Amino acid sequence: MLVSLRTEVSTTIPHMHHESILYKYFGYKSFRGIQKDIVESIASGKDTLGLMPTGGGKSITFQVPALEMEGVCIVVTPLISLMKDQVTHLRERGILASAIHSGMDYATILQMLDNAVYGGLKFLYVSPERLASPLFLAKMTYMKVCFIAVDEAHCISQWGYDFRPSYLHVADIRRLLPDIPLLALTATATPLVVEDIMRLLDFDGRRVYRMSFRRENLAYVVRKTEDKQAELLHILKSVKGPAVVYVRSRQGTKDVCKMLKARNISATYYHAGLDFAVKDQHQNDWQSGEVRVIVATNAFGMGIDKPDVRLVVHMDCPDSLEAYFQEAGRAGRDGGKSYAVLLYNRHDRAALLSRTKSAFPEKKYIRKVYDDLAYFFQLALYDGEGAHFEFNIERFCQVFHHFPTHLHGALTILQRAGYIEYDSDPDTHPRCMFLIQRDGLYNLHGMSPLEEDVVTALLRIYCGLFADLVYIEEKVIADNINVSVEQVRVALKSLSQRRIIKYVPRRNVPVIYYPCQRIESERLRFERNVYEDLQERMAGRLNAVIEYAESETECRSSILLRYFGETSSCDCGKCDVCIAMRRERRDVQAAGEGRLSSARDIIVARLKESGGVLPISSIRDIPLPRAELLSAIESLREDSVLLVEGSNVRLTL
């Protein structure tokens, strides 16, 4: 249970330097790559940008200096799973850390913020949306903050592939804490995005540390095939070890998983629409090695640390090389030889080019979606400011005859323009409250031992359960009474059926929020920076994917490095293009050697016919290409097969 700490507690690690902290808490004897440069820069109070590919060890660059400095480190990240994992790992090392994200109840959030204010936390992880909360802003002004770490910093740039308006709140925080240094980290940023990050975050100087994006142990491969499933099976049989297979659709994850199982390849699947418990189970089955392959949409992978992935296969093309590089980079994080394979065929080019139209439907269509939402939620004109609605996308599409891909594009643009907020995958925690008074609990009979333990844990861990629905964490309850999460859920459902509690399970239902009142759709304005500019940038990113997939003359690794602004002095030698070019050079060399041998034989035969001696002029008249003839004569002279004596050539055999 979280407790607000009302006494000043020092969270600084005294008299320890970077390397000693690194070893004591994380077990590493030395930093890797640019880690030390970043650590020293932020520890000296300078705004710093670190560009580190997936697996480069970004978390070390803010965790080590924060442990050396006085105060709390605020870590901004959109990845709730990453927050939870890092908080767990830090606590296991005896480091005070907490995370605040959507779905947590007010009392818990308040306790965490108070802990940060009174020195009871070293790391406070928050989502970018949380930065706009009046409660957070009010409490933050009382915190002693050592620095702010911003993960996935490319999300602040509209030039980036994953722009999120909520990241702009980071700039607001900077204005409230003008003297606090900031560390921005990203694994995928083009030169244009790098400049944008520093501008939007108001850097006090240009301090950019880059780790090379080259992955020596990772072979990038494009396989052109009309039968992707057959090719996938062939690849999985050729490359041993854990694998991730990316597809674009949720149904595709099930279909490919089913196909693999039918071929006796152990597999599971993952997408954002699965129940939380199912997602956790499928992910754990793969991470533990119980199954070899996980078939997933791009919802899978962020914050997942499985170092021995030998293979990442993309059945469908991603929307950008940034996304591809990040997803492919989940292979071979242990340094072992690994493969990133993109399956490509003649239909993929047209599919890629059509995505811009889906993501940026006509403005007339966007206005219709805006009106249809109002009818669906029964929202009158000039009403609805501050309203939340659960959004049943399937029913909405059926009623108003929308295609999901076009609908998603329209909702995204409406969000960018500020007319709605659309959360397609909310992290809604289960909620619970008691339906009987506290005294009534003592008179209850017939509860099982498990139910009694769950009730006791609820009372011990949470406050306000008799007044209102309170957000709960089933795993926290399970750990508290040493049972499984599923056993806790069964007990909660049983208590709910007996009207002892009201239990609202997790629900993965999209949410629409209206930050302002509904207006006439004709008055909607879509400025160039939320429509045409982003449309052009998306088209450019898709064309870069096509160039990568269709290139047959440039090393795959070199294409990726060039895209991220890194010059490559040599080809990788491992991708399909490098291997094909090496094979072609060998074939040309072999053919040249064959022609040389043939020319030598012709010259020797002509000399033998003439008694072993011929004038040089006669040798030059032999009907062979001049370059081949001269090379053959020189070769025969070097081997002492013929001698040049004055104006004659003599065979020495």
XYZ file of C-alpha atoms in Angstrom:
653
model
C 0.000 0.000 0.000
C 1.285 3.455 -0.897
C 1.847 5.784 2.023
C 2.533 9.514 1.758
C 5.841 10.247 3.410
C 5.585 13.383 5.517
C 9.206 13.507 6.580
C 12.101 14.578 4.403
C 13.883 11.512 3.005
C 17.106 11.794 1.030
C 16.959 9.865 -2.212
C 20.490 10.737 -3.238
C 23.091 7.978 -3.262
C 26.014 9.609 -1.377
C 29.642 9.509 -2.507
C 29.092 7.257 -5.500
C 30.131 7.898 -9.080
C 28.576 6.795 -12.354
C 30.426 3.479 -12.740
C 29.966 2.432 -9.121
C 26.211 3.140 -9.322
C 26.032 1.265 -12.628
C 27.668 -1.778 -11.073
C 25.916 -1.686 -7.682
C 22.369 -1.369 -8.967
C 22.485 -2.809 -12.485
C 25.404 -5.229 -12.417
C 27.350 -3.727 -15.348
C 31.051 -2.952 -14.980
C 31.161 -0.379 -17.777
C 28.916 1.697 -19.995
C 28.166 0.811 -23.602
C 28.598 3.087 -26.599
C 27.438 6.646 -25.886
C 25.801 5.866 -22.542
C 28.578 7.483 -20.500
C 28.585 10.645 -22.651
C 24.839 11.080 -22.103
C 25.094 10.341 -18.365
C 27.865 12.902 -17.888
C 26.047 15.533 -19.947
C 22.731 15.367 -18.060
C 24.503 14.973 -14.702
C 26.265 18.283 -15.371
C 22.873 19.976 -15.809
C 22.845 20.317 -19.607
C 19.891 19.648 -21.907
C 20.778 16.481 -23.817
C 19.406 14.482 -26.739
C 20.355 10.808 -27.061
C 19.752 8.825 -30.254
C 20.009 5.149 -29.402
C 18.564 2.286 -31.457
C 16.343 -0.370 -29.901
C 18.409 -2.386 -27.433
C 20.939 0.403 -26.932
C 20.248 0.718 -23.187
C 18.343 4.006 -23.000
C 17.038 3.505 -19.460
C 20.565 3.369 -18.017
C 21.243 6.907 -19.298
C 18.659 8.467 -16.975
C 18.544 5.942 -14.132
C 22.251 6.173 -13.284
C 22.587 9.995 -13.113
C 19.269 10.342 -11.260
C 20.554 8.027 -8.529
C 23.575 10.273 -8.117
C 21.597 13.538 -8.038
C 19.347 14.965 -5.368
C 15.591 14.966 -5.994
C 13.101 13.071 -8.114
C 13.528 12.259 -11.809
C 10.296 12.704 -13.784
C 10.205 10.172 -16.641
C 7.718 10.867 -19.455
C 6.772 7.859 -21.563
C 3.614 6.804 -23.419
C 4.268 3.104 -22.817
C 2.297 1.927 -19.800
C 3.771 -1.574 -20.004
C 7.274 -0.060 -19.995
C 6.397 2.110 -16.980
C 5.215 -0.891 -15.006
C 8.200 -3.054 -15.972
C 10.775 -0.403 -15.115
C 9.088 0.476 -11.819
C 9.054 -3.222 -10.898
C 12.741 -3.659 -11.815
C 13.762 -0.537 -9.900
C 11.844 -1.593 -6.791
C 13.461 -5.029 -6.957
C 16.792 -3.191 -6.697
C 15.600 -1.244 -3.664
C 15.063 1.989 -5.605
C 11.959 4.066 -4.835
C 9.871 4.356 -8.033
C 6.204 4.743 -8.986
C 4.148 5.289 -12.124
C 1.029 7.375 -12.749
C -1.134 6.508 -15.722
C -4.744 6.466 -16.863
C -7.155 4.293 -14.909
C -5.675 4.979 -11.462
C -7.970 6.340 -8.771
C -7.566 9.859 -7.405
C -6.470 8.777 -3.927
C -3.638 6.596 -5.272
C -2.442 9.343 -7.610
C -2.498 11.863 -4.766
C -0.445 9.542 -2.530
C 2.174 9.041 -5.262
C 2.457 12.771 -5.901
C 2.795 13.458 -2.177
C 5.531 10.837 -1.968
C 7.370 12.693 -4.750
C 6.874 16.031 -2.996
C 8.132 14.797 0.381
C 11.167 12.952 -0.958
C 9.773 9.425 -0.969
C 10.446 8.760 -4.660
C 13.521 8.756 -6.847
C 11.666 8.054 -10.113
C 8.158 9.168 -11.048
C 6.950 7.757 -14.374
C 4.088 9.652 -16.022
C 2.246 9.515 -19.342
C 2.430 12.680 -21.492
C -1.324 13.215 -20.990
C -0.754 13.436 -17.227
C 1.438 16.519 -17.697
C -1.665 18.616 -18.425
C -3.456 17.568 -15.224
C -4.047 20.519 -12.844
C -3.331 18.225 -9.883
C -0.003 17.105 -11.327
C 1.022 20.649 -12.244
C 0.140 21.926 -8.769
C 2.092 19.165 -6.991
C 5.052 19.347 -9.367
C 5.829 22.919 -8.364
C 6.554 21.626 -4.823
C 8.792 18.749 -5.965
C 12.565 18.879 -5.941
C 13.150 17.688 -9.512
C 16.686 16.709 -10.550
C 15.837 16.463 -14.263
C 13.135 15.417 -16.720
C 13.664 12.375 -18.959
C 11.496 12.191 -22.097
C 11.392 8.766 -23.751
C 10.125 8.305 -27.336
C 10.948 12.005 -27.824
C 10.263 11.813 -31.577
C 6.542 11.831 -30.688
C 6.746 15.594 -30.079
C 7.531 16.316 -33.729
C 4.907 16.489 -36.445
C 7.714 15.480 -38.821
C 7.983 12.192 -36.925
C 6.174 8.994 -37.814
C 4.296 8.801 -34.505
C 3.329 12.386 -33.639
C 1.290 12.653 -30.427
C -0.150 16.073 -29.527
C 0.031 15.220 -25.810
C 3.846 15.398 -26.037
C 3.600 19.150 -26.532
C 2.746 19.335 -22.807
C 6.428 18.625 -22.118
C 7.232 22.099 -23.431
C 4.720 23.548 -20.939
C 6.511 21.763 -18.086
C 9.792 23.326 -19.193
C 8.305 26.776 -18.775
C 7.247 25.918 -15.208
C 10.680 24.431 -14.403
C 13.006 26.648 -16.470
C 16.200 25.736 -14.607
C 15.693 21.956 -14.664
C 17.689 20.092 -17.349
C 15.960 17.761 -19.786
C 17.100 14.486 -21.319
C 15.304 13.508 -24.549
C 15.716 9.944 -25.816
C 14.577 8.233 -28.989
C 15.441 5.187 -31.061
C 14.112 6.556 -34.349
C 14.680 10.124 -35.515
C 15.576 11.531 -38.908
C 17.786 14.668 -39.041
C 14.673 16.833 -39.487
C 13.040 15.310 -36.399
C 16.240 15.799 -34.360
C 16.148 19.535 -35.071
C 12.428 19.677 -34.288
C 12.862 17.946 -30.905
C 15.476 20.445 -29.751
C 13.432 23.411 -31.001
C 10.141 22.321 -29.431
C 11.802 21.427 -26.121
C 13.696 24.725 -26.077
C 17.156 23.197 -25.624
C 19.735 25.514 -24.064
C 22.370 24.297 -26.538
C 23.033 21.662 -29.159
C 24.102 18.492 -27.356
C 23.230 15.472 -29.475
C 24.817 12.088 -28.845
C 24.304 9.458 -31.509
C 24.880 5.755 -31.317
C 25.397 4.258 -34.753
C 22.225 2.664 -36.105
C 24.333 -0.028 -37.734
C 23.589 -3.498 -36.327
C 26.519 -5.751 -37.144
C 24.744 -8.912 -36.011
C 21.450 -8.238 -37.812
C 20.914 -9.200 -41.457
C 18.154 -7.241 -43.223
C 16.445 -9.269 -45.939
C 13.611 -8.625 -48.416
C 11.999 -11.744 -49.851
C 9.858 -11.194 -52.934
C 7.180 -13.856 -53.006
C 3.583 -14.360 -54.082
C 3.019 -16.991 -51.366
C 3.945 -15.291 -48.109
C 2.739 -18.079 -45.843
C 4.876 -20.675 -47.634
C 7.877 -18.342 -47.488
C 7.291 -17.743 -43.764
C 7.295 -21.487 -43.114
C 10.515 -21.876 -45.105
C 12.205 -19.074 -43.129
C 11.081 -20.437 -39.750
C 12.480 -23.848 -40.667
C 15.774 -22.289 -41.810
C 16.309 -19.966 -38.831
C 16.075 -21.499 -35.372
C 15.114 -19.693 -32.170
C 12.401 -17.304 -30.911
C 10.604 -15.254 -33.560
C 8.185 -12.345 -33.935
C 5.896 -12.197 -36.971
C 4.244 -8.823 -37.618
C 0.965 -8.497 -39.539
C -1.312 -5.473 -40.015
C -4.698 -6.812 -38.905
C -5.984 -8.357 -35.709
C -7.644 -11.154 -37.670
C -4.338 -11.764 -39.424
C -2.644 -12.547 -36.105
C -5.140 -15.355 -35.479
C -5.016 -16.685 -39.047
C -1.213 -16.869 -39.246
C -0.977 -18.318 -35.737
C -3.499 -21.016 -36.652
C -1.558 -21.838 -39.837
C 1.731 -22.168 -37.907
C 0.176 -24.443 -35.312
C -1.221 -26.636 -38.091
C 2.400 -27.015 -39.321
C 3.574 -28.028 -35.828
C 5.254 -24.691 -35.056
C 4.403 -23.517 -31.531
C 2.849 -20.055 -31.763
C 0.585 -17.553 -30.053
C -0.860 -14.188 -31.105
C -1.175 -10.648 -29.740
C -3.116 -7.508 -30.598
C -4.567 -4.495 -28.778
C -8.132 -5.855 -28.814
C -7.409 -8.843 -26.583
C -8.515 -8.911 -22.970
C -5.726 -7.717 -20.666
C -5.362 -11.107 -19.007
C -5.160 -12.861 -22.390
C -2.544 -10.385 -23.647
C -0.434 -10.930 -20.549
C -0.728 -14.702 -20.840
C 0.200 -14.796 -24.539
C 3.115 -12.441 -23.997
C 4.390 -14.437 -21.025
C 4.077 -17.728 -22.945
C 6.358 -16.322 -25.629
C 8.808 -14.547 -23.321
C 9.245 -17.639 -21.164
C 9.953 -19.797 -24.225
C 6.807 -21.875 -23.849
C 5.959 -20.980 -27.450
C 8.473 -20.096 -30.141
C 6.596 -17.589 -32.324
C 4.355 -14.659 -31.458
C 2.246 -13.290 -34.324
C 1.343 -9.683 -33.571
C 0.211 -6.294 -34.764
C 2.407 -3.272 -34.099
C 0.734 -3.033 -30.665
C 3.299 -5.590 -29.519
C 6.916 -4.997 -28.684
C 7.383 -1.626 -26.986
C 9.107 -2.162 -23.689
C 9.516 -5.900 -24.339
C 13.011 -7.042 -23.405
C 13.677 -10.521 -24.823
C 17.328 -10.519 -25.891
C 17.474 -13.838 -27.777
C 14.976 -13.138 -30.589
C 16.616 -14.603 -33.674
C 14.044 -13.598 -36.273
C 11.569 -10.780 -36.961
C 9.381 -11.252 -40.037
C 7.047 -8.607 -41.475
C 4.259 -10.229 -43.470
C 3.009 -6.741 -44.423
C 4.897 -3.515 -45.010
C 4.944 -1.030 -42.116
C 3.972 2.623 -42.632
C 7.509 3.963 -42.271
C 11.151 2.973 -42.089
C 11.161 4.352 -38.527
C 8.541 1.782 -37.506
C 10.294 -0.968 -39.456
C 13.691 -0.199 -37.935
C 12.275 -0.220 -34.414
C 10.313 -3.457 -34.884
C 13.106 -5.227 -36.784
C 15.553 -4.088 -34.097
C 13.876 -6.362 -31.552
C 15.901 -9.200 -33.066
C 19.366 -10.029 -31.777
C 19.566 -7.708 -28.789
C 21.986 -10.200 -27.193
C 24.459 -9.664 -30.029
C 23.842 -13.076 -31.633
C 23.326 -13.409 -35.393
C 19.719 -12.600 -36.256
C 17.497 -11.791 -39.215
C 14.902 -9.129 -40.053
C 12.878 -10.247 -43.058
C 10.299 -8.240 -45.024
C 8.007 -10.281 -47.278
C 7.059 -8.277 -50.375
C 5.063 -8.857 -53.542
C 3.472 -6.975 -56.438
C 0.368 -6.080 -54.414
C 2.276 -4.335 -51.615
C 3.217 -1.210 -53.588
C -0.446 -0.422 -54.361
C -1.433 -1.214 -50.761
C 1.218 1.174 -49.409
C 0.199 4.010 -51.727
C -3.468 3.580 -50.770
C -2.739 4.103 -47.067
C -2.379 7.863 -47.497
C -5.965 8.045 -48.782
C -7.206 6.019 -45.812
C -5.277 8.106 -43.278
C -6.340 11.394 -44.898
C -9.896 10.971 -46.192
C -11.605 13.931 -47.875
C -12.575 16.774 -45.562
C -16.222 16.324 -46.567
C -16.060 12.766 -45.212
C -14.421 13.950 -41.957
C -17.271 16.416 -41.408
C -19.784 13.608 -41.938
C -18.014 11.464 -39.321
C -18.182 14.391 -36.887
C -21.951 14.687 -37.422
C -22.466 10.911 -37.238
C -20.668 10.813 -33.881
C -23.056 13.427 -32.515
C -26.078 11.432 -33.710
C -24.578 8.236 -32.290
C -24.038 9.827 -28.859
C -27.242 11.908 -29.100
C -25.247 15.070 -28.627
C -27.018 18.370 -29.391
C -25.397 21.407 -30.992
C -23.359 23.537 -28.560
C -23.466 20.732 -26.005
C -21.037 18.043 -24.831
C -18.009 19.985 -23.619
C -16.105 17.684 -21.247
C -18.258 14.638 -22.104
C -16.787 11.092 -22.313
C -18.409 8.315 -24.339
C -17.553 4.650 -24.731
C -17.258 4.110 -28.457
C -18.498 0.857 -29.973
C -16.710 1.128 -33.305
C -18.266 -2.007 -34.796
C -21.809 -0.827 -34.132
C -21.001 2.711 -35.312
C -19.677 1.373 -38.622
C -22.773 -0.790 -39.081
C -25.233 2.027 -38.349
C -23.529 4.718 -40.450
C -21.873 2.480 -43.094
C -18.242 3.429 -42.445
C -15.110 1.433 -43.234
C -12.894 1.122 -40.123
C -9.666 2.270 -41.837
C -11.223 5.465 -43.242
C -13.029 6.064 -39.953
C -9.782 5.818 -37.983
C -8.178 8.372 -40.310
C -11.071 10.803 -39.850
C -11.062 10.430 -36.046
C -7.314 11.017 -35.928
C -7.613 14.244 -37.935
C -10.520 15.444 -35.782
C -8.295 14.829 -32.770
C -5.337 16.699 -34.273
C -7.639 19.618 -35.023
C -8.780 19.665 -31.384
C -12.456 18.808 -31.856
C -12.351 15.424 -30.097
C -9.935 13.182 -28.218
C -9.921 9.579 -29.366
C -8.359 6.790 -27.315
C -8.537 3.563 -29.299
C -6.877 1.440 -26.627
C -7.569 2.836 -23.148
C -5.927 1.225 -20.150
C -9.146 0.912 -18.132
C -8.491 -0.723 -14.777
C -11.129 -2.811 -12.992
C -13.202 -1.014 -10.341
C -14.843 -2.163 -7.160
C -17.008 -0.906 -4.257
C -18.760 -2.539 -1.312
C -22.572 -2.688 -1.458
C -22.891 -3.373 2.263
C -21.625 -1.311 5.170
C -18.403 -2.160 6.953
C -20.251 -3.517 10.011
C -22.212 -5.838 7.753
C -19.035 -7.589 6.657
C -18.593 -9.100 10.104
C -22.039 -10.723 9.931
C -21.467 -12.382 6.551
C -21.481 -16.172 6.450
C -20.711 -18.688 3.770
C -17.739 -16.958 2.165
C -14.998 -19.261 0.980
C -11.475 -18.828 2.404
C -10.402 -17.280 -0.928
C -13.284 -14.777 -0.855
C -12.449 -13.845 2.740
C -8.818 -13.272 1.769
C -9.831 -11.072 -1.178
C -12.177 -8.974 1.003
C -9.437 -8.570 3.622
C -6.923 -7.531 0.944
C -9.355 -4.985 -0.534
C -9.857 -3.387 2.873
C -6.123 -3.380 3.580
C -4.980 -1.933 0.236
C -7.699 0.523 -0.882
C -9.578 3.458 0.649
C -13.078 4.734 -0.106
C -14.548 1.363 -1.137
C -17.765 2.003 0.792
C -18.394 5.388 -0.844
C -17.731 4.911 -4.571
C -16.228 2.706 -7.258
C -12.455 2.574 -6.751
C -9.877 1.492 -9.319
C -8.100 -1.675 -8.225
C -5.155 -3.751 -9.421
C -6.022 -7.457 -9.485
C -2.332 -8.408 -9.598
C -1.614 -6.367 -6.446
C -4.403 -8.234 -4.629
C -3.152 -11.578 -5.976
C 0.415 -10.883 -4.816
C -0.864 -9.721 -1.431
C -2.635 -13.025 -0.694
C -0.311 -15.256 -2.750
C -2.810 -16.554 -5.336
C -3.166 -16.184 -9.109
C -4.811 -13.197 -10.814
C -7.455 -15.534 -12.257
C -8.365 -16.775 -8.767
C -8.838 -13.153 -7.650
C -11.137 -12.493 -10.619
C -13.226 -15.574 -9.853
C -13.613 -14.459 -6.223
C -14.537 -10.902 -7.223
C -17.180 -12.182 -9.661
C -18.618 -14.465 -6.987
C -18.772 -11.624 -4.448
C -20.448 -9.450 -7.073
C -23.091 -12.096 -7.856
C -23.896 -12.294 -4.130
C -24.324 -8.471 -4.026
C -21.518 -8.049 -1.504
C -19.546 -5.867 -3.893
C -20.020 -4.168 -7.228
C -17.244 -5.308 -9.545
C -16.559 -3.723 -12.939
C -13.950 -5.828 -14.810
C -11.382 -4.403 -17.199
C -12.897 -3.298 -20.471
C -10.984 -2.569 -23.628
C -13.527 -0.208 -25.191
C -12.373 2.869 -27.155
C -13.321 6.251 -25.729
C -14.337 9.547 -27.368
C -13.913 12.752 -25.345
C -15.189 16.203 -26.342
C -12.787 18.925 -25.102
C -15.131 21.576 -26.519
C -18.813 21.825 -27.390
C -20.187 20.317 -30.580
C -20.460 22.842 -33.423
C -21.878 22.764 -36.969
C -19.680 20.554 -39.135
C -19.433 23.330 -41.751
C -17.523 25.387 -39.195
C -14.828 22.731 -38.700
C -11.420 23.974 -39.815
C -8.549 21.696 -40.769
C -5.414 23.797 -41.039
C -2.563 22.830 -43.310
C -0.420 21.670 -40.377
C -2.998 19.012 -39.372
C -3.887 17.837 -42.885
C -1.884 18.702 -46.028
C 1.542 18.913 -44.349
C 1.113 15.589 -42.555
C -0.347 14.012 -45.694
C 2.772 14.955 -47.665
C 5.067 13.635 -44.941
C 3.217 10.342 -44.762
C 3.461 9.957 -48.548
C 7.216 10.556 -48.280
C 7.595 7.910 -45.568
C 5.612 5.359 -47.585
C 7.727 6.029 -50.677
C 10.839 5.424 -48.561
C 9.437 2.000 -47.592
C 8.823 1.202 -51.273
C 12.369 2.275 -52.168
C 13.761 0.040 -49.429
C 11.672 -2.978 -50.471
C 12.291 -2.664 -54.212
C 15.988 -1.733 -54.245
C 18.191 -4.399 -55.821
C 21.452 -2.458 -56.018
C 21.943 -0.785 -52.609
C 22.737 -2.510 -49.320
C 19.630 -2.669 -47.064
C 21.572 -1.501 -44.037
C 23.013 1.440 -45.991
C 19.500 2.535 -47.041
C 18.345 2.548 -43.410
C 21.463 4.366 -42.197
C 21.102 7.018 -44.906
C 17.442 7.526 -43.988
C 18.454 8.313 -40.407
C 21.186 10.693 -41.515
C 24.135 8.350 -40.992
C 26.641 7.846 -43.783
C 27.864 4.308 -44.406
C 31.438 3.742 -45.499
C 30.856 0.104 -46.366
C 28.050 -2.319 -47.138
C 26.898 -4.798 -44.513
C 27.781 -7.908 -46.537
C 24.865 -9.813 -44.939
C 21.639 -8.526 -46.519
C 20.050 -10.142 -49.563
C 21.325 -7.359 -51.874
C 24.936 -7.688 -50.667
C 24.812 -11.481 -50.994
C 23.306 -11.255 -54.507
C 25.914 -8.687 -55.617
C 28.742 -10.801 -54.197
C 27.393 -13.826 -56.068
C 27.147 -11.766 -59.268
C 30.747 -10.579 -58.898
C 31.883 -14.179 -58.438
C 29.963 -15.218 -61.573
C 31.493 -12.376 -63.583
C 34.938 -13.264 -62.282
C 34.412 -16.929 -63.112
C 33.182 -16.030 -66.591
C 36.222 -13.794 -67.095
C 38.533 -16.568 -65.996
C 36.821 -18.913 -68.439
C 37.291 -16.463 -71.320
C 40.962 -15.951 -70.374
C 41.578 -19.706 -70.389
C 39.904 -20.009 -73.803
C 41.999 -17.157 -75.266
C 45.204 -18.787 -73.950
C 44.251 -22.075 -75.643
C 43.601 -20.325 -78.983
C 47.015 -18.574 -78.935
C 48.886 -21.773 -77.999
C 47.068 -23.747 -80.734
C 47.956 -21.114 -83.388
C 51.639 -21.232 -82.347
C 51.715 -25.047 -82.487
C 50.224 -24.962 -86.013
C 53.082 -22.650 -87.067
C 55.875 -24.735 -85.612
C 56.029 -22.842 -82.332
C 57.031 -19.425 -83.738
C 54.943 -16.533 -85.118
C 55.489 -12.845 -85.758
C 53.889 -10.561 -83.163
C 51.758 -9.063 -85.949
C 50.215 -12.512 -86.623
C 49.401 -12.995 -82.958
C 47.626 -9.614 -82.968
C 45.519 -10.738 -85.941
C 43.972 -13.603 -83.956
C 40.181 -12.827 -83.913
C 39.727 -12.117 -80.193
C 38.630 -8.932 -78.359
C 41.763 -6.816 -77.897
C 41.512 -6.747 -74.079
C 41.131 -10.545 -73.888
C 44.020 -11.079 -76.366
C 46.437 -8.827 -74.463
C 45.431 -10.363 -71.093
C 45.996 -13.878 -72.485
C 49.453 -12.998 -73.925
C 50.490 -11.412 -70.624
C 49.223 -14.436 -68.699
C 51.158 -16.851 -70.962
C 54.344 -14.775 -70.556
C 53.988 -14.735 -66.746
C 53.649 -18.531 -66.812
C 56.701 -18.807 -69.127
C 54.618 -20.560 -71.772
C 55.798 -18.167 -74.480
C 58.685 -15.765 -74.998
C 58.890 -12.570 -77.033
C 62.114 -12.526 -79.058
C 62.516 -9.394 -81.145
C 59.511 -9.252 -83.479
C 58.561 -12.892 -82.937
C 56.719 -14.901 -80.336
C 58.037 -18.394 -79.488
C 56.253 -21.219 -77.687
C 58.445 -22.688 -74.932
C 56.514 -25.975 -74.458
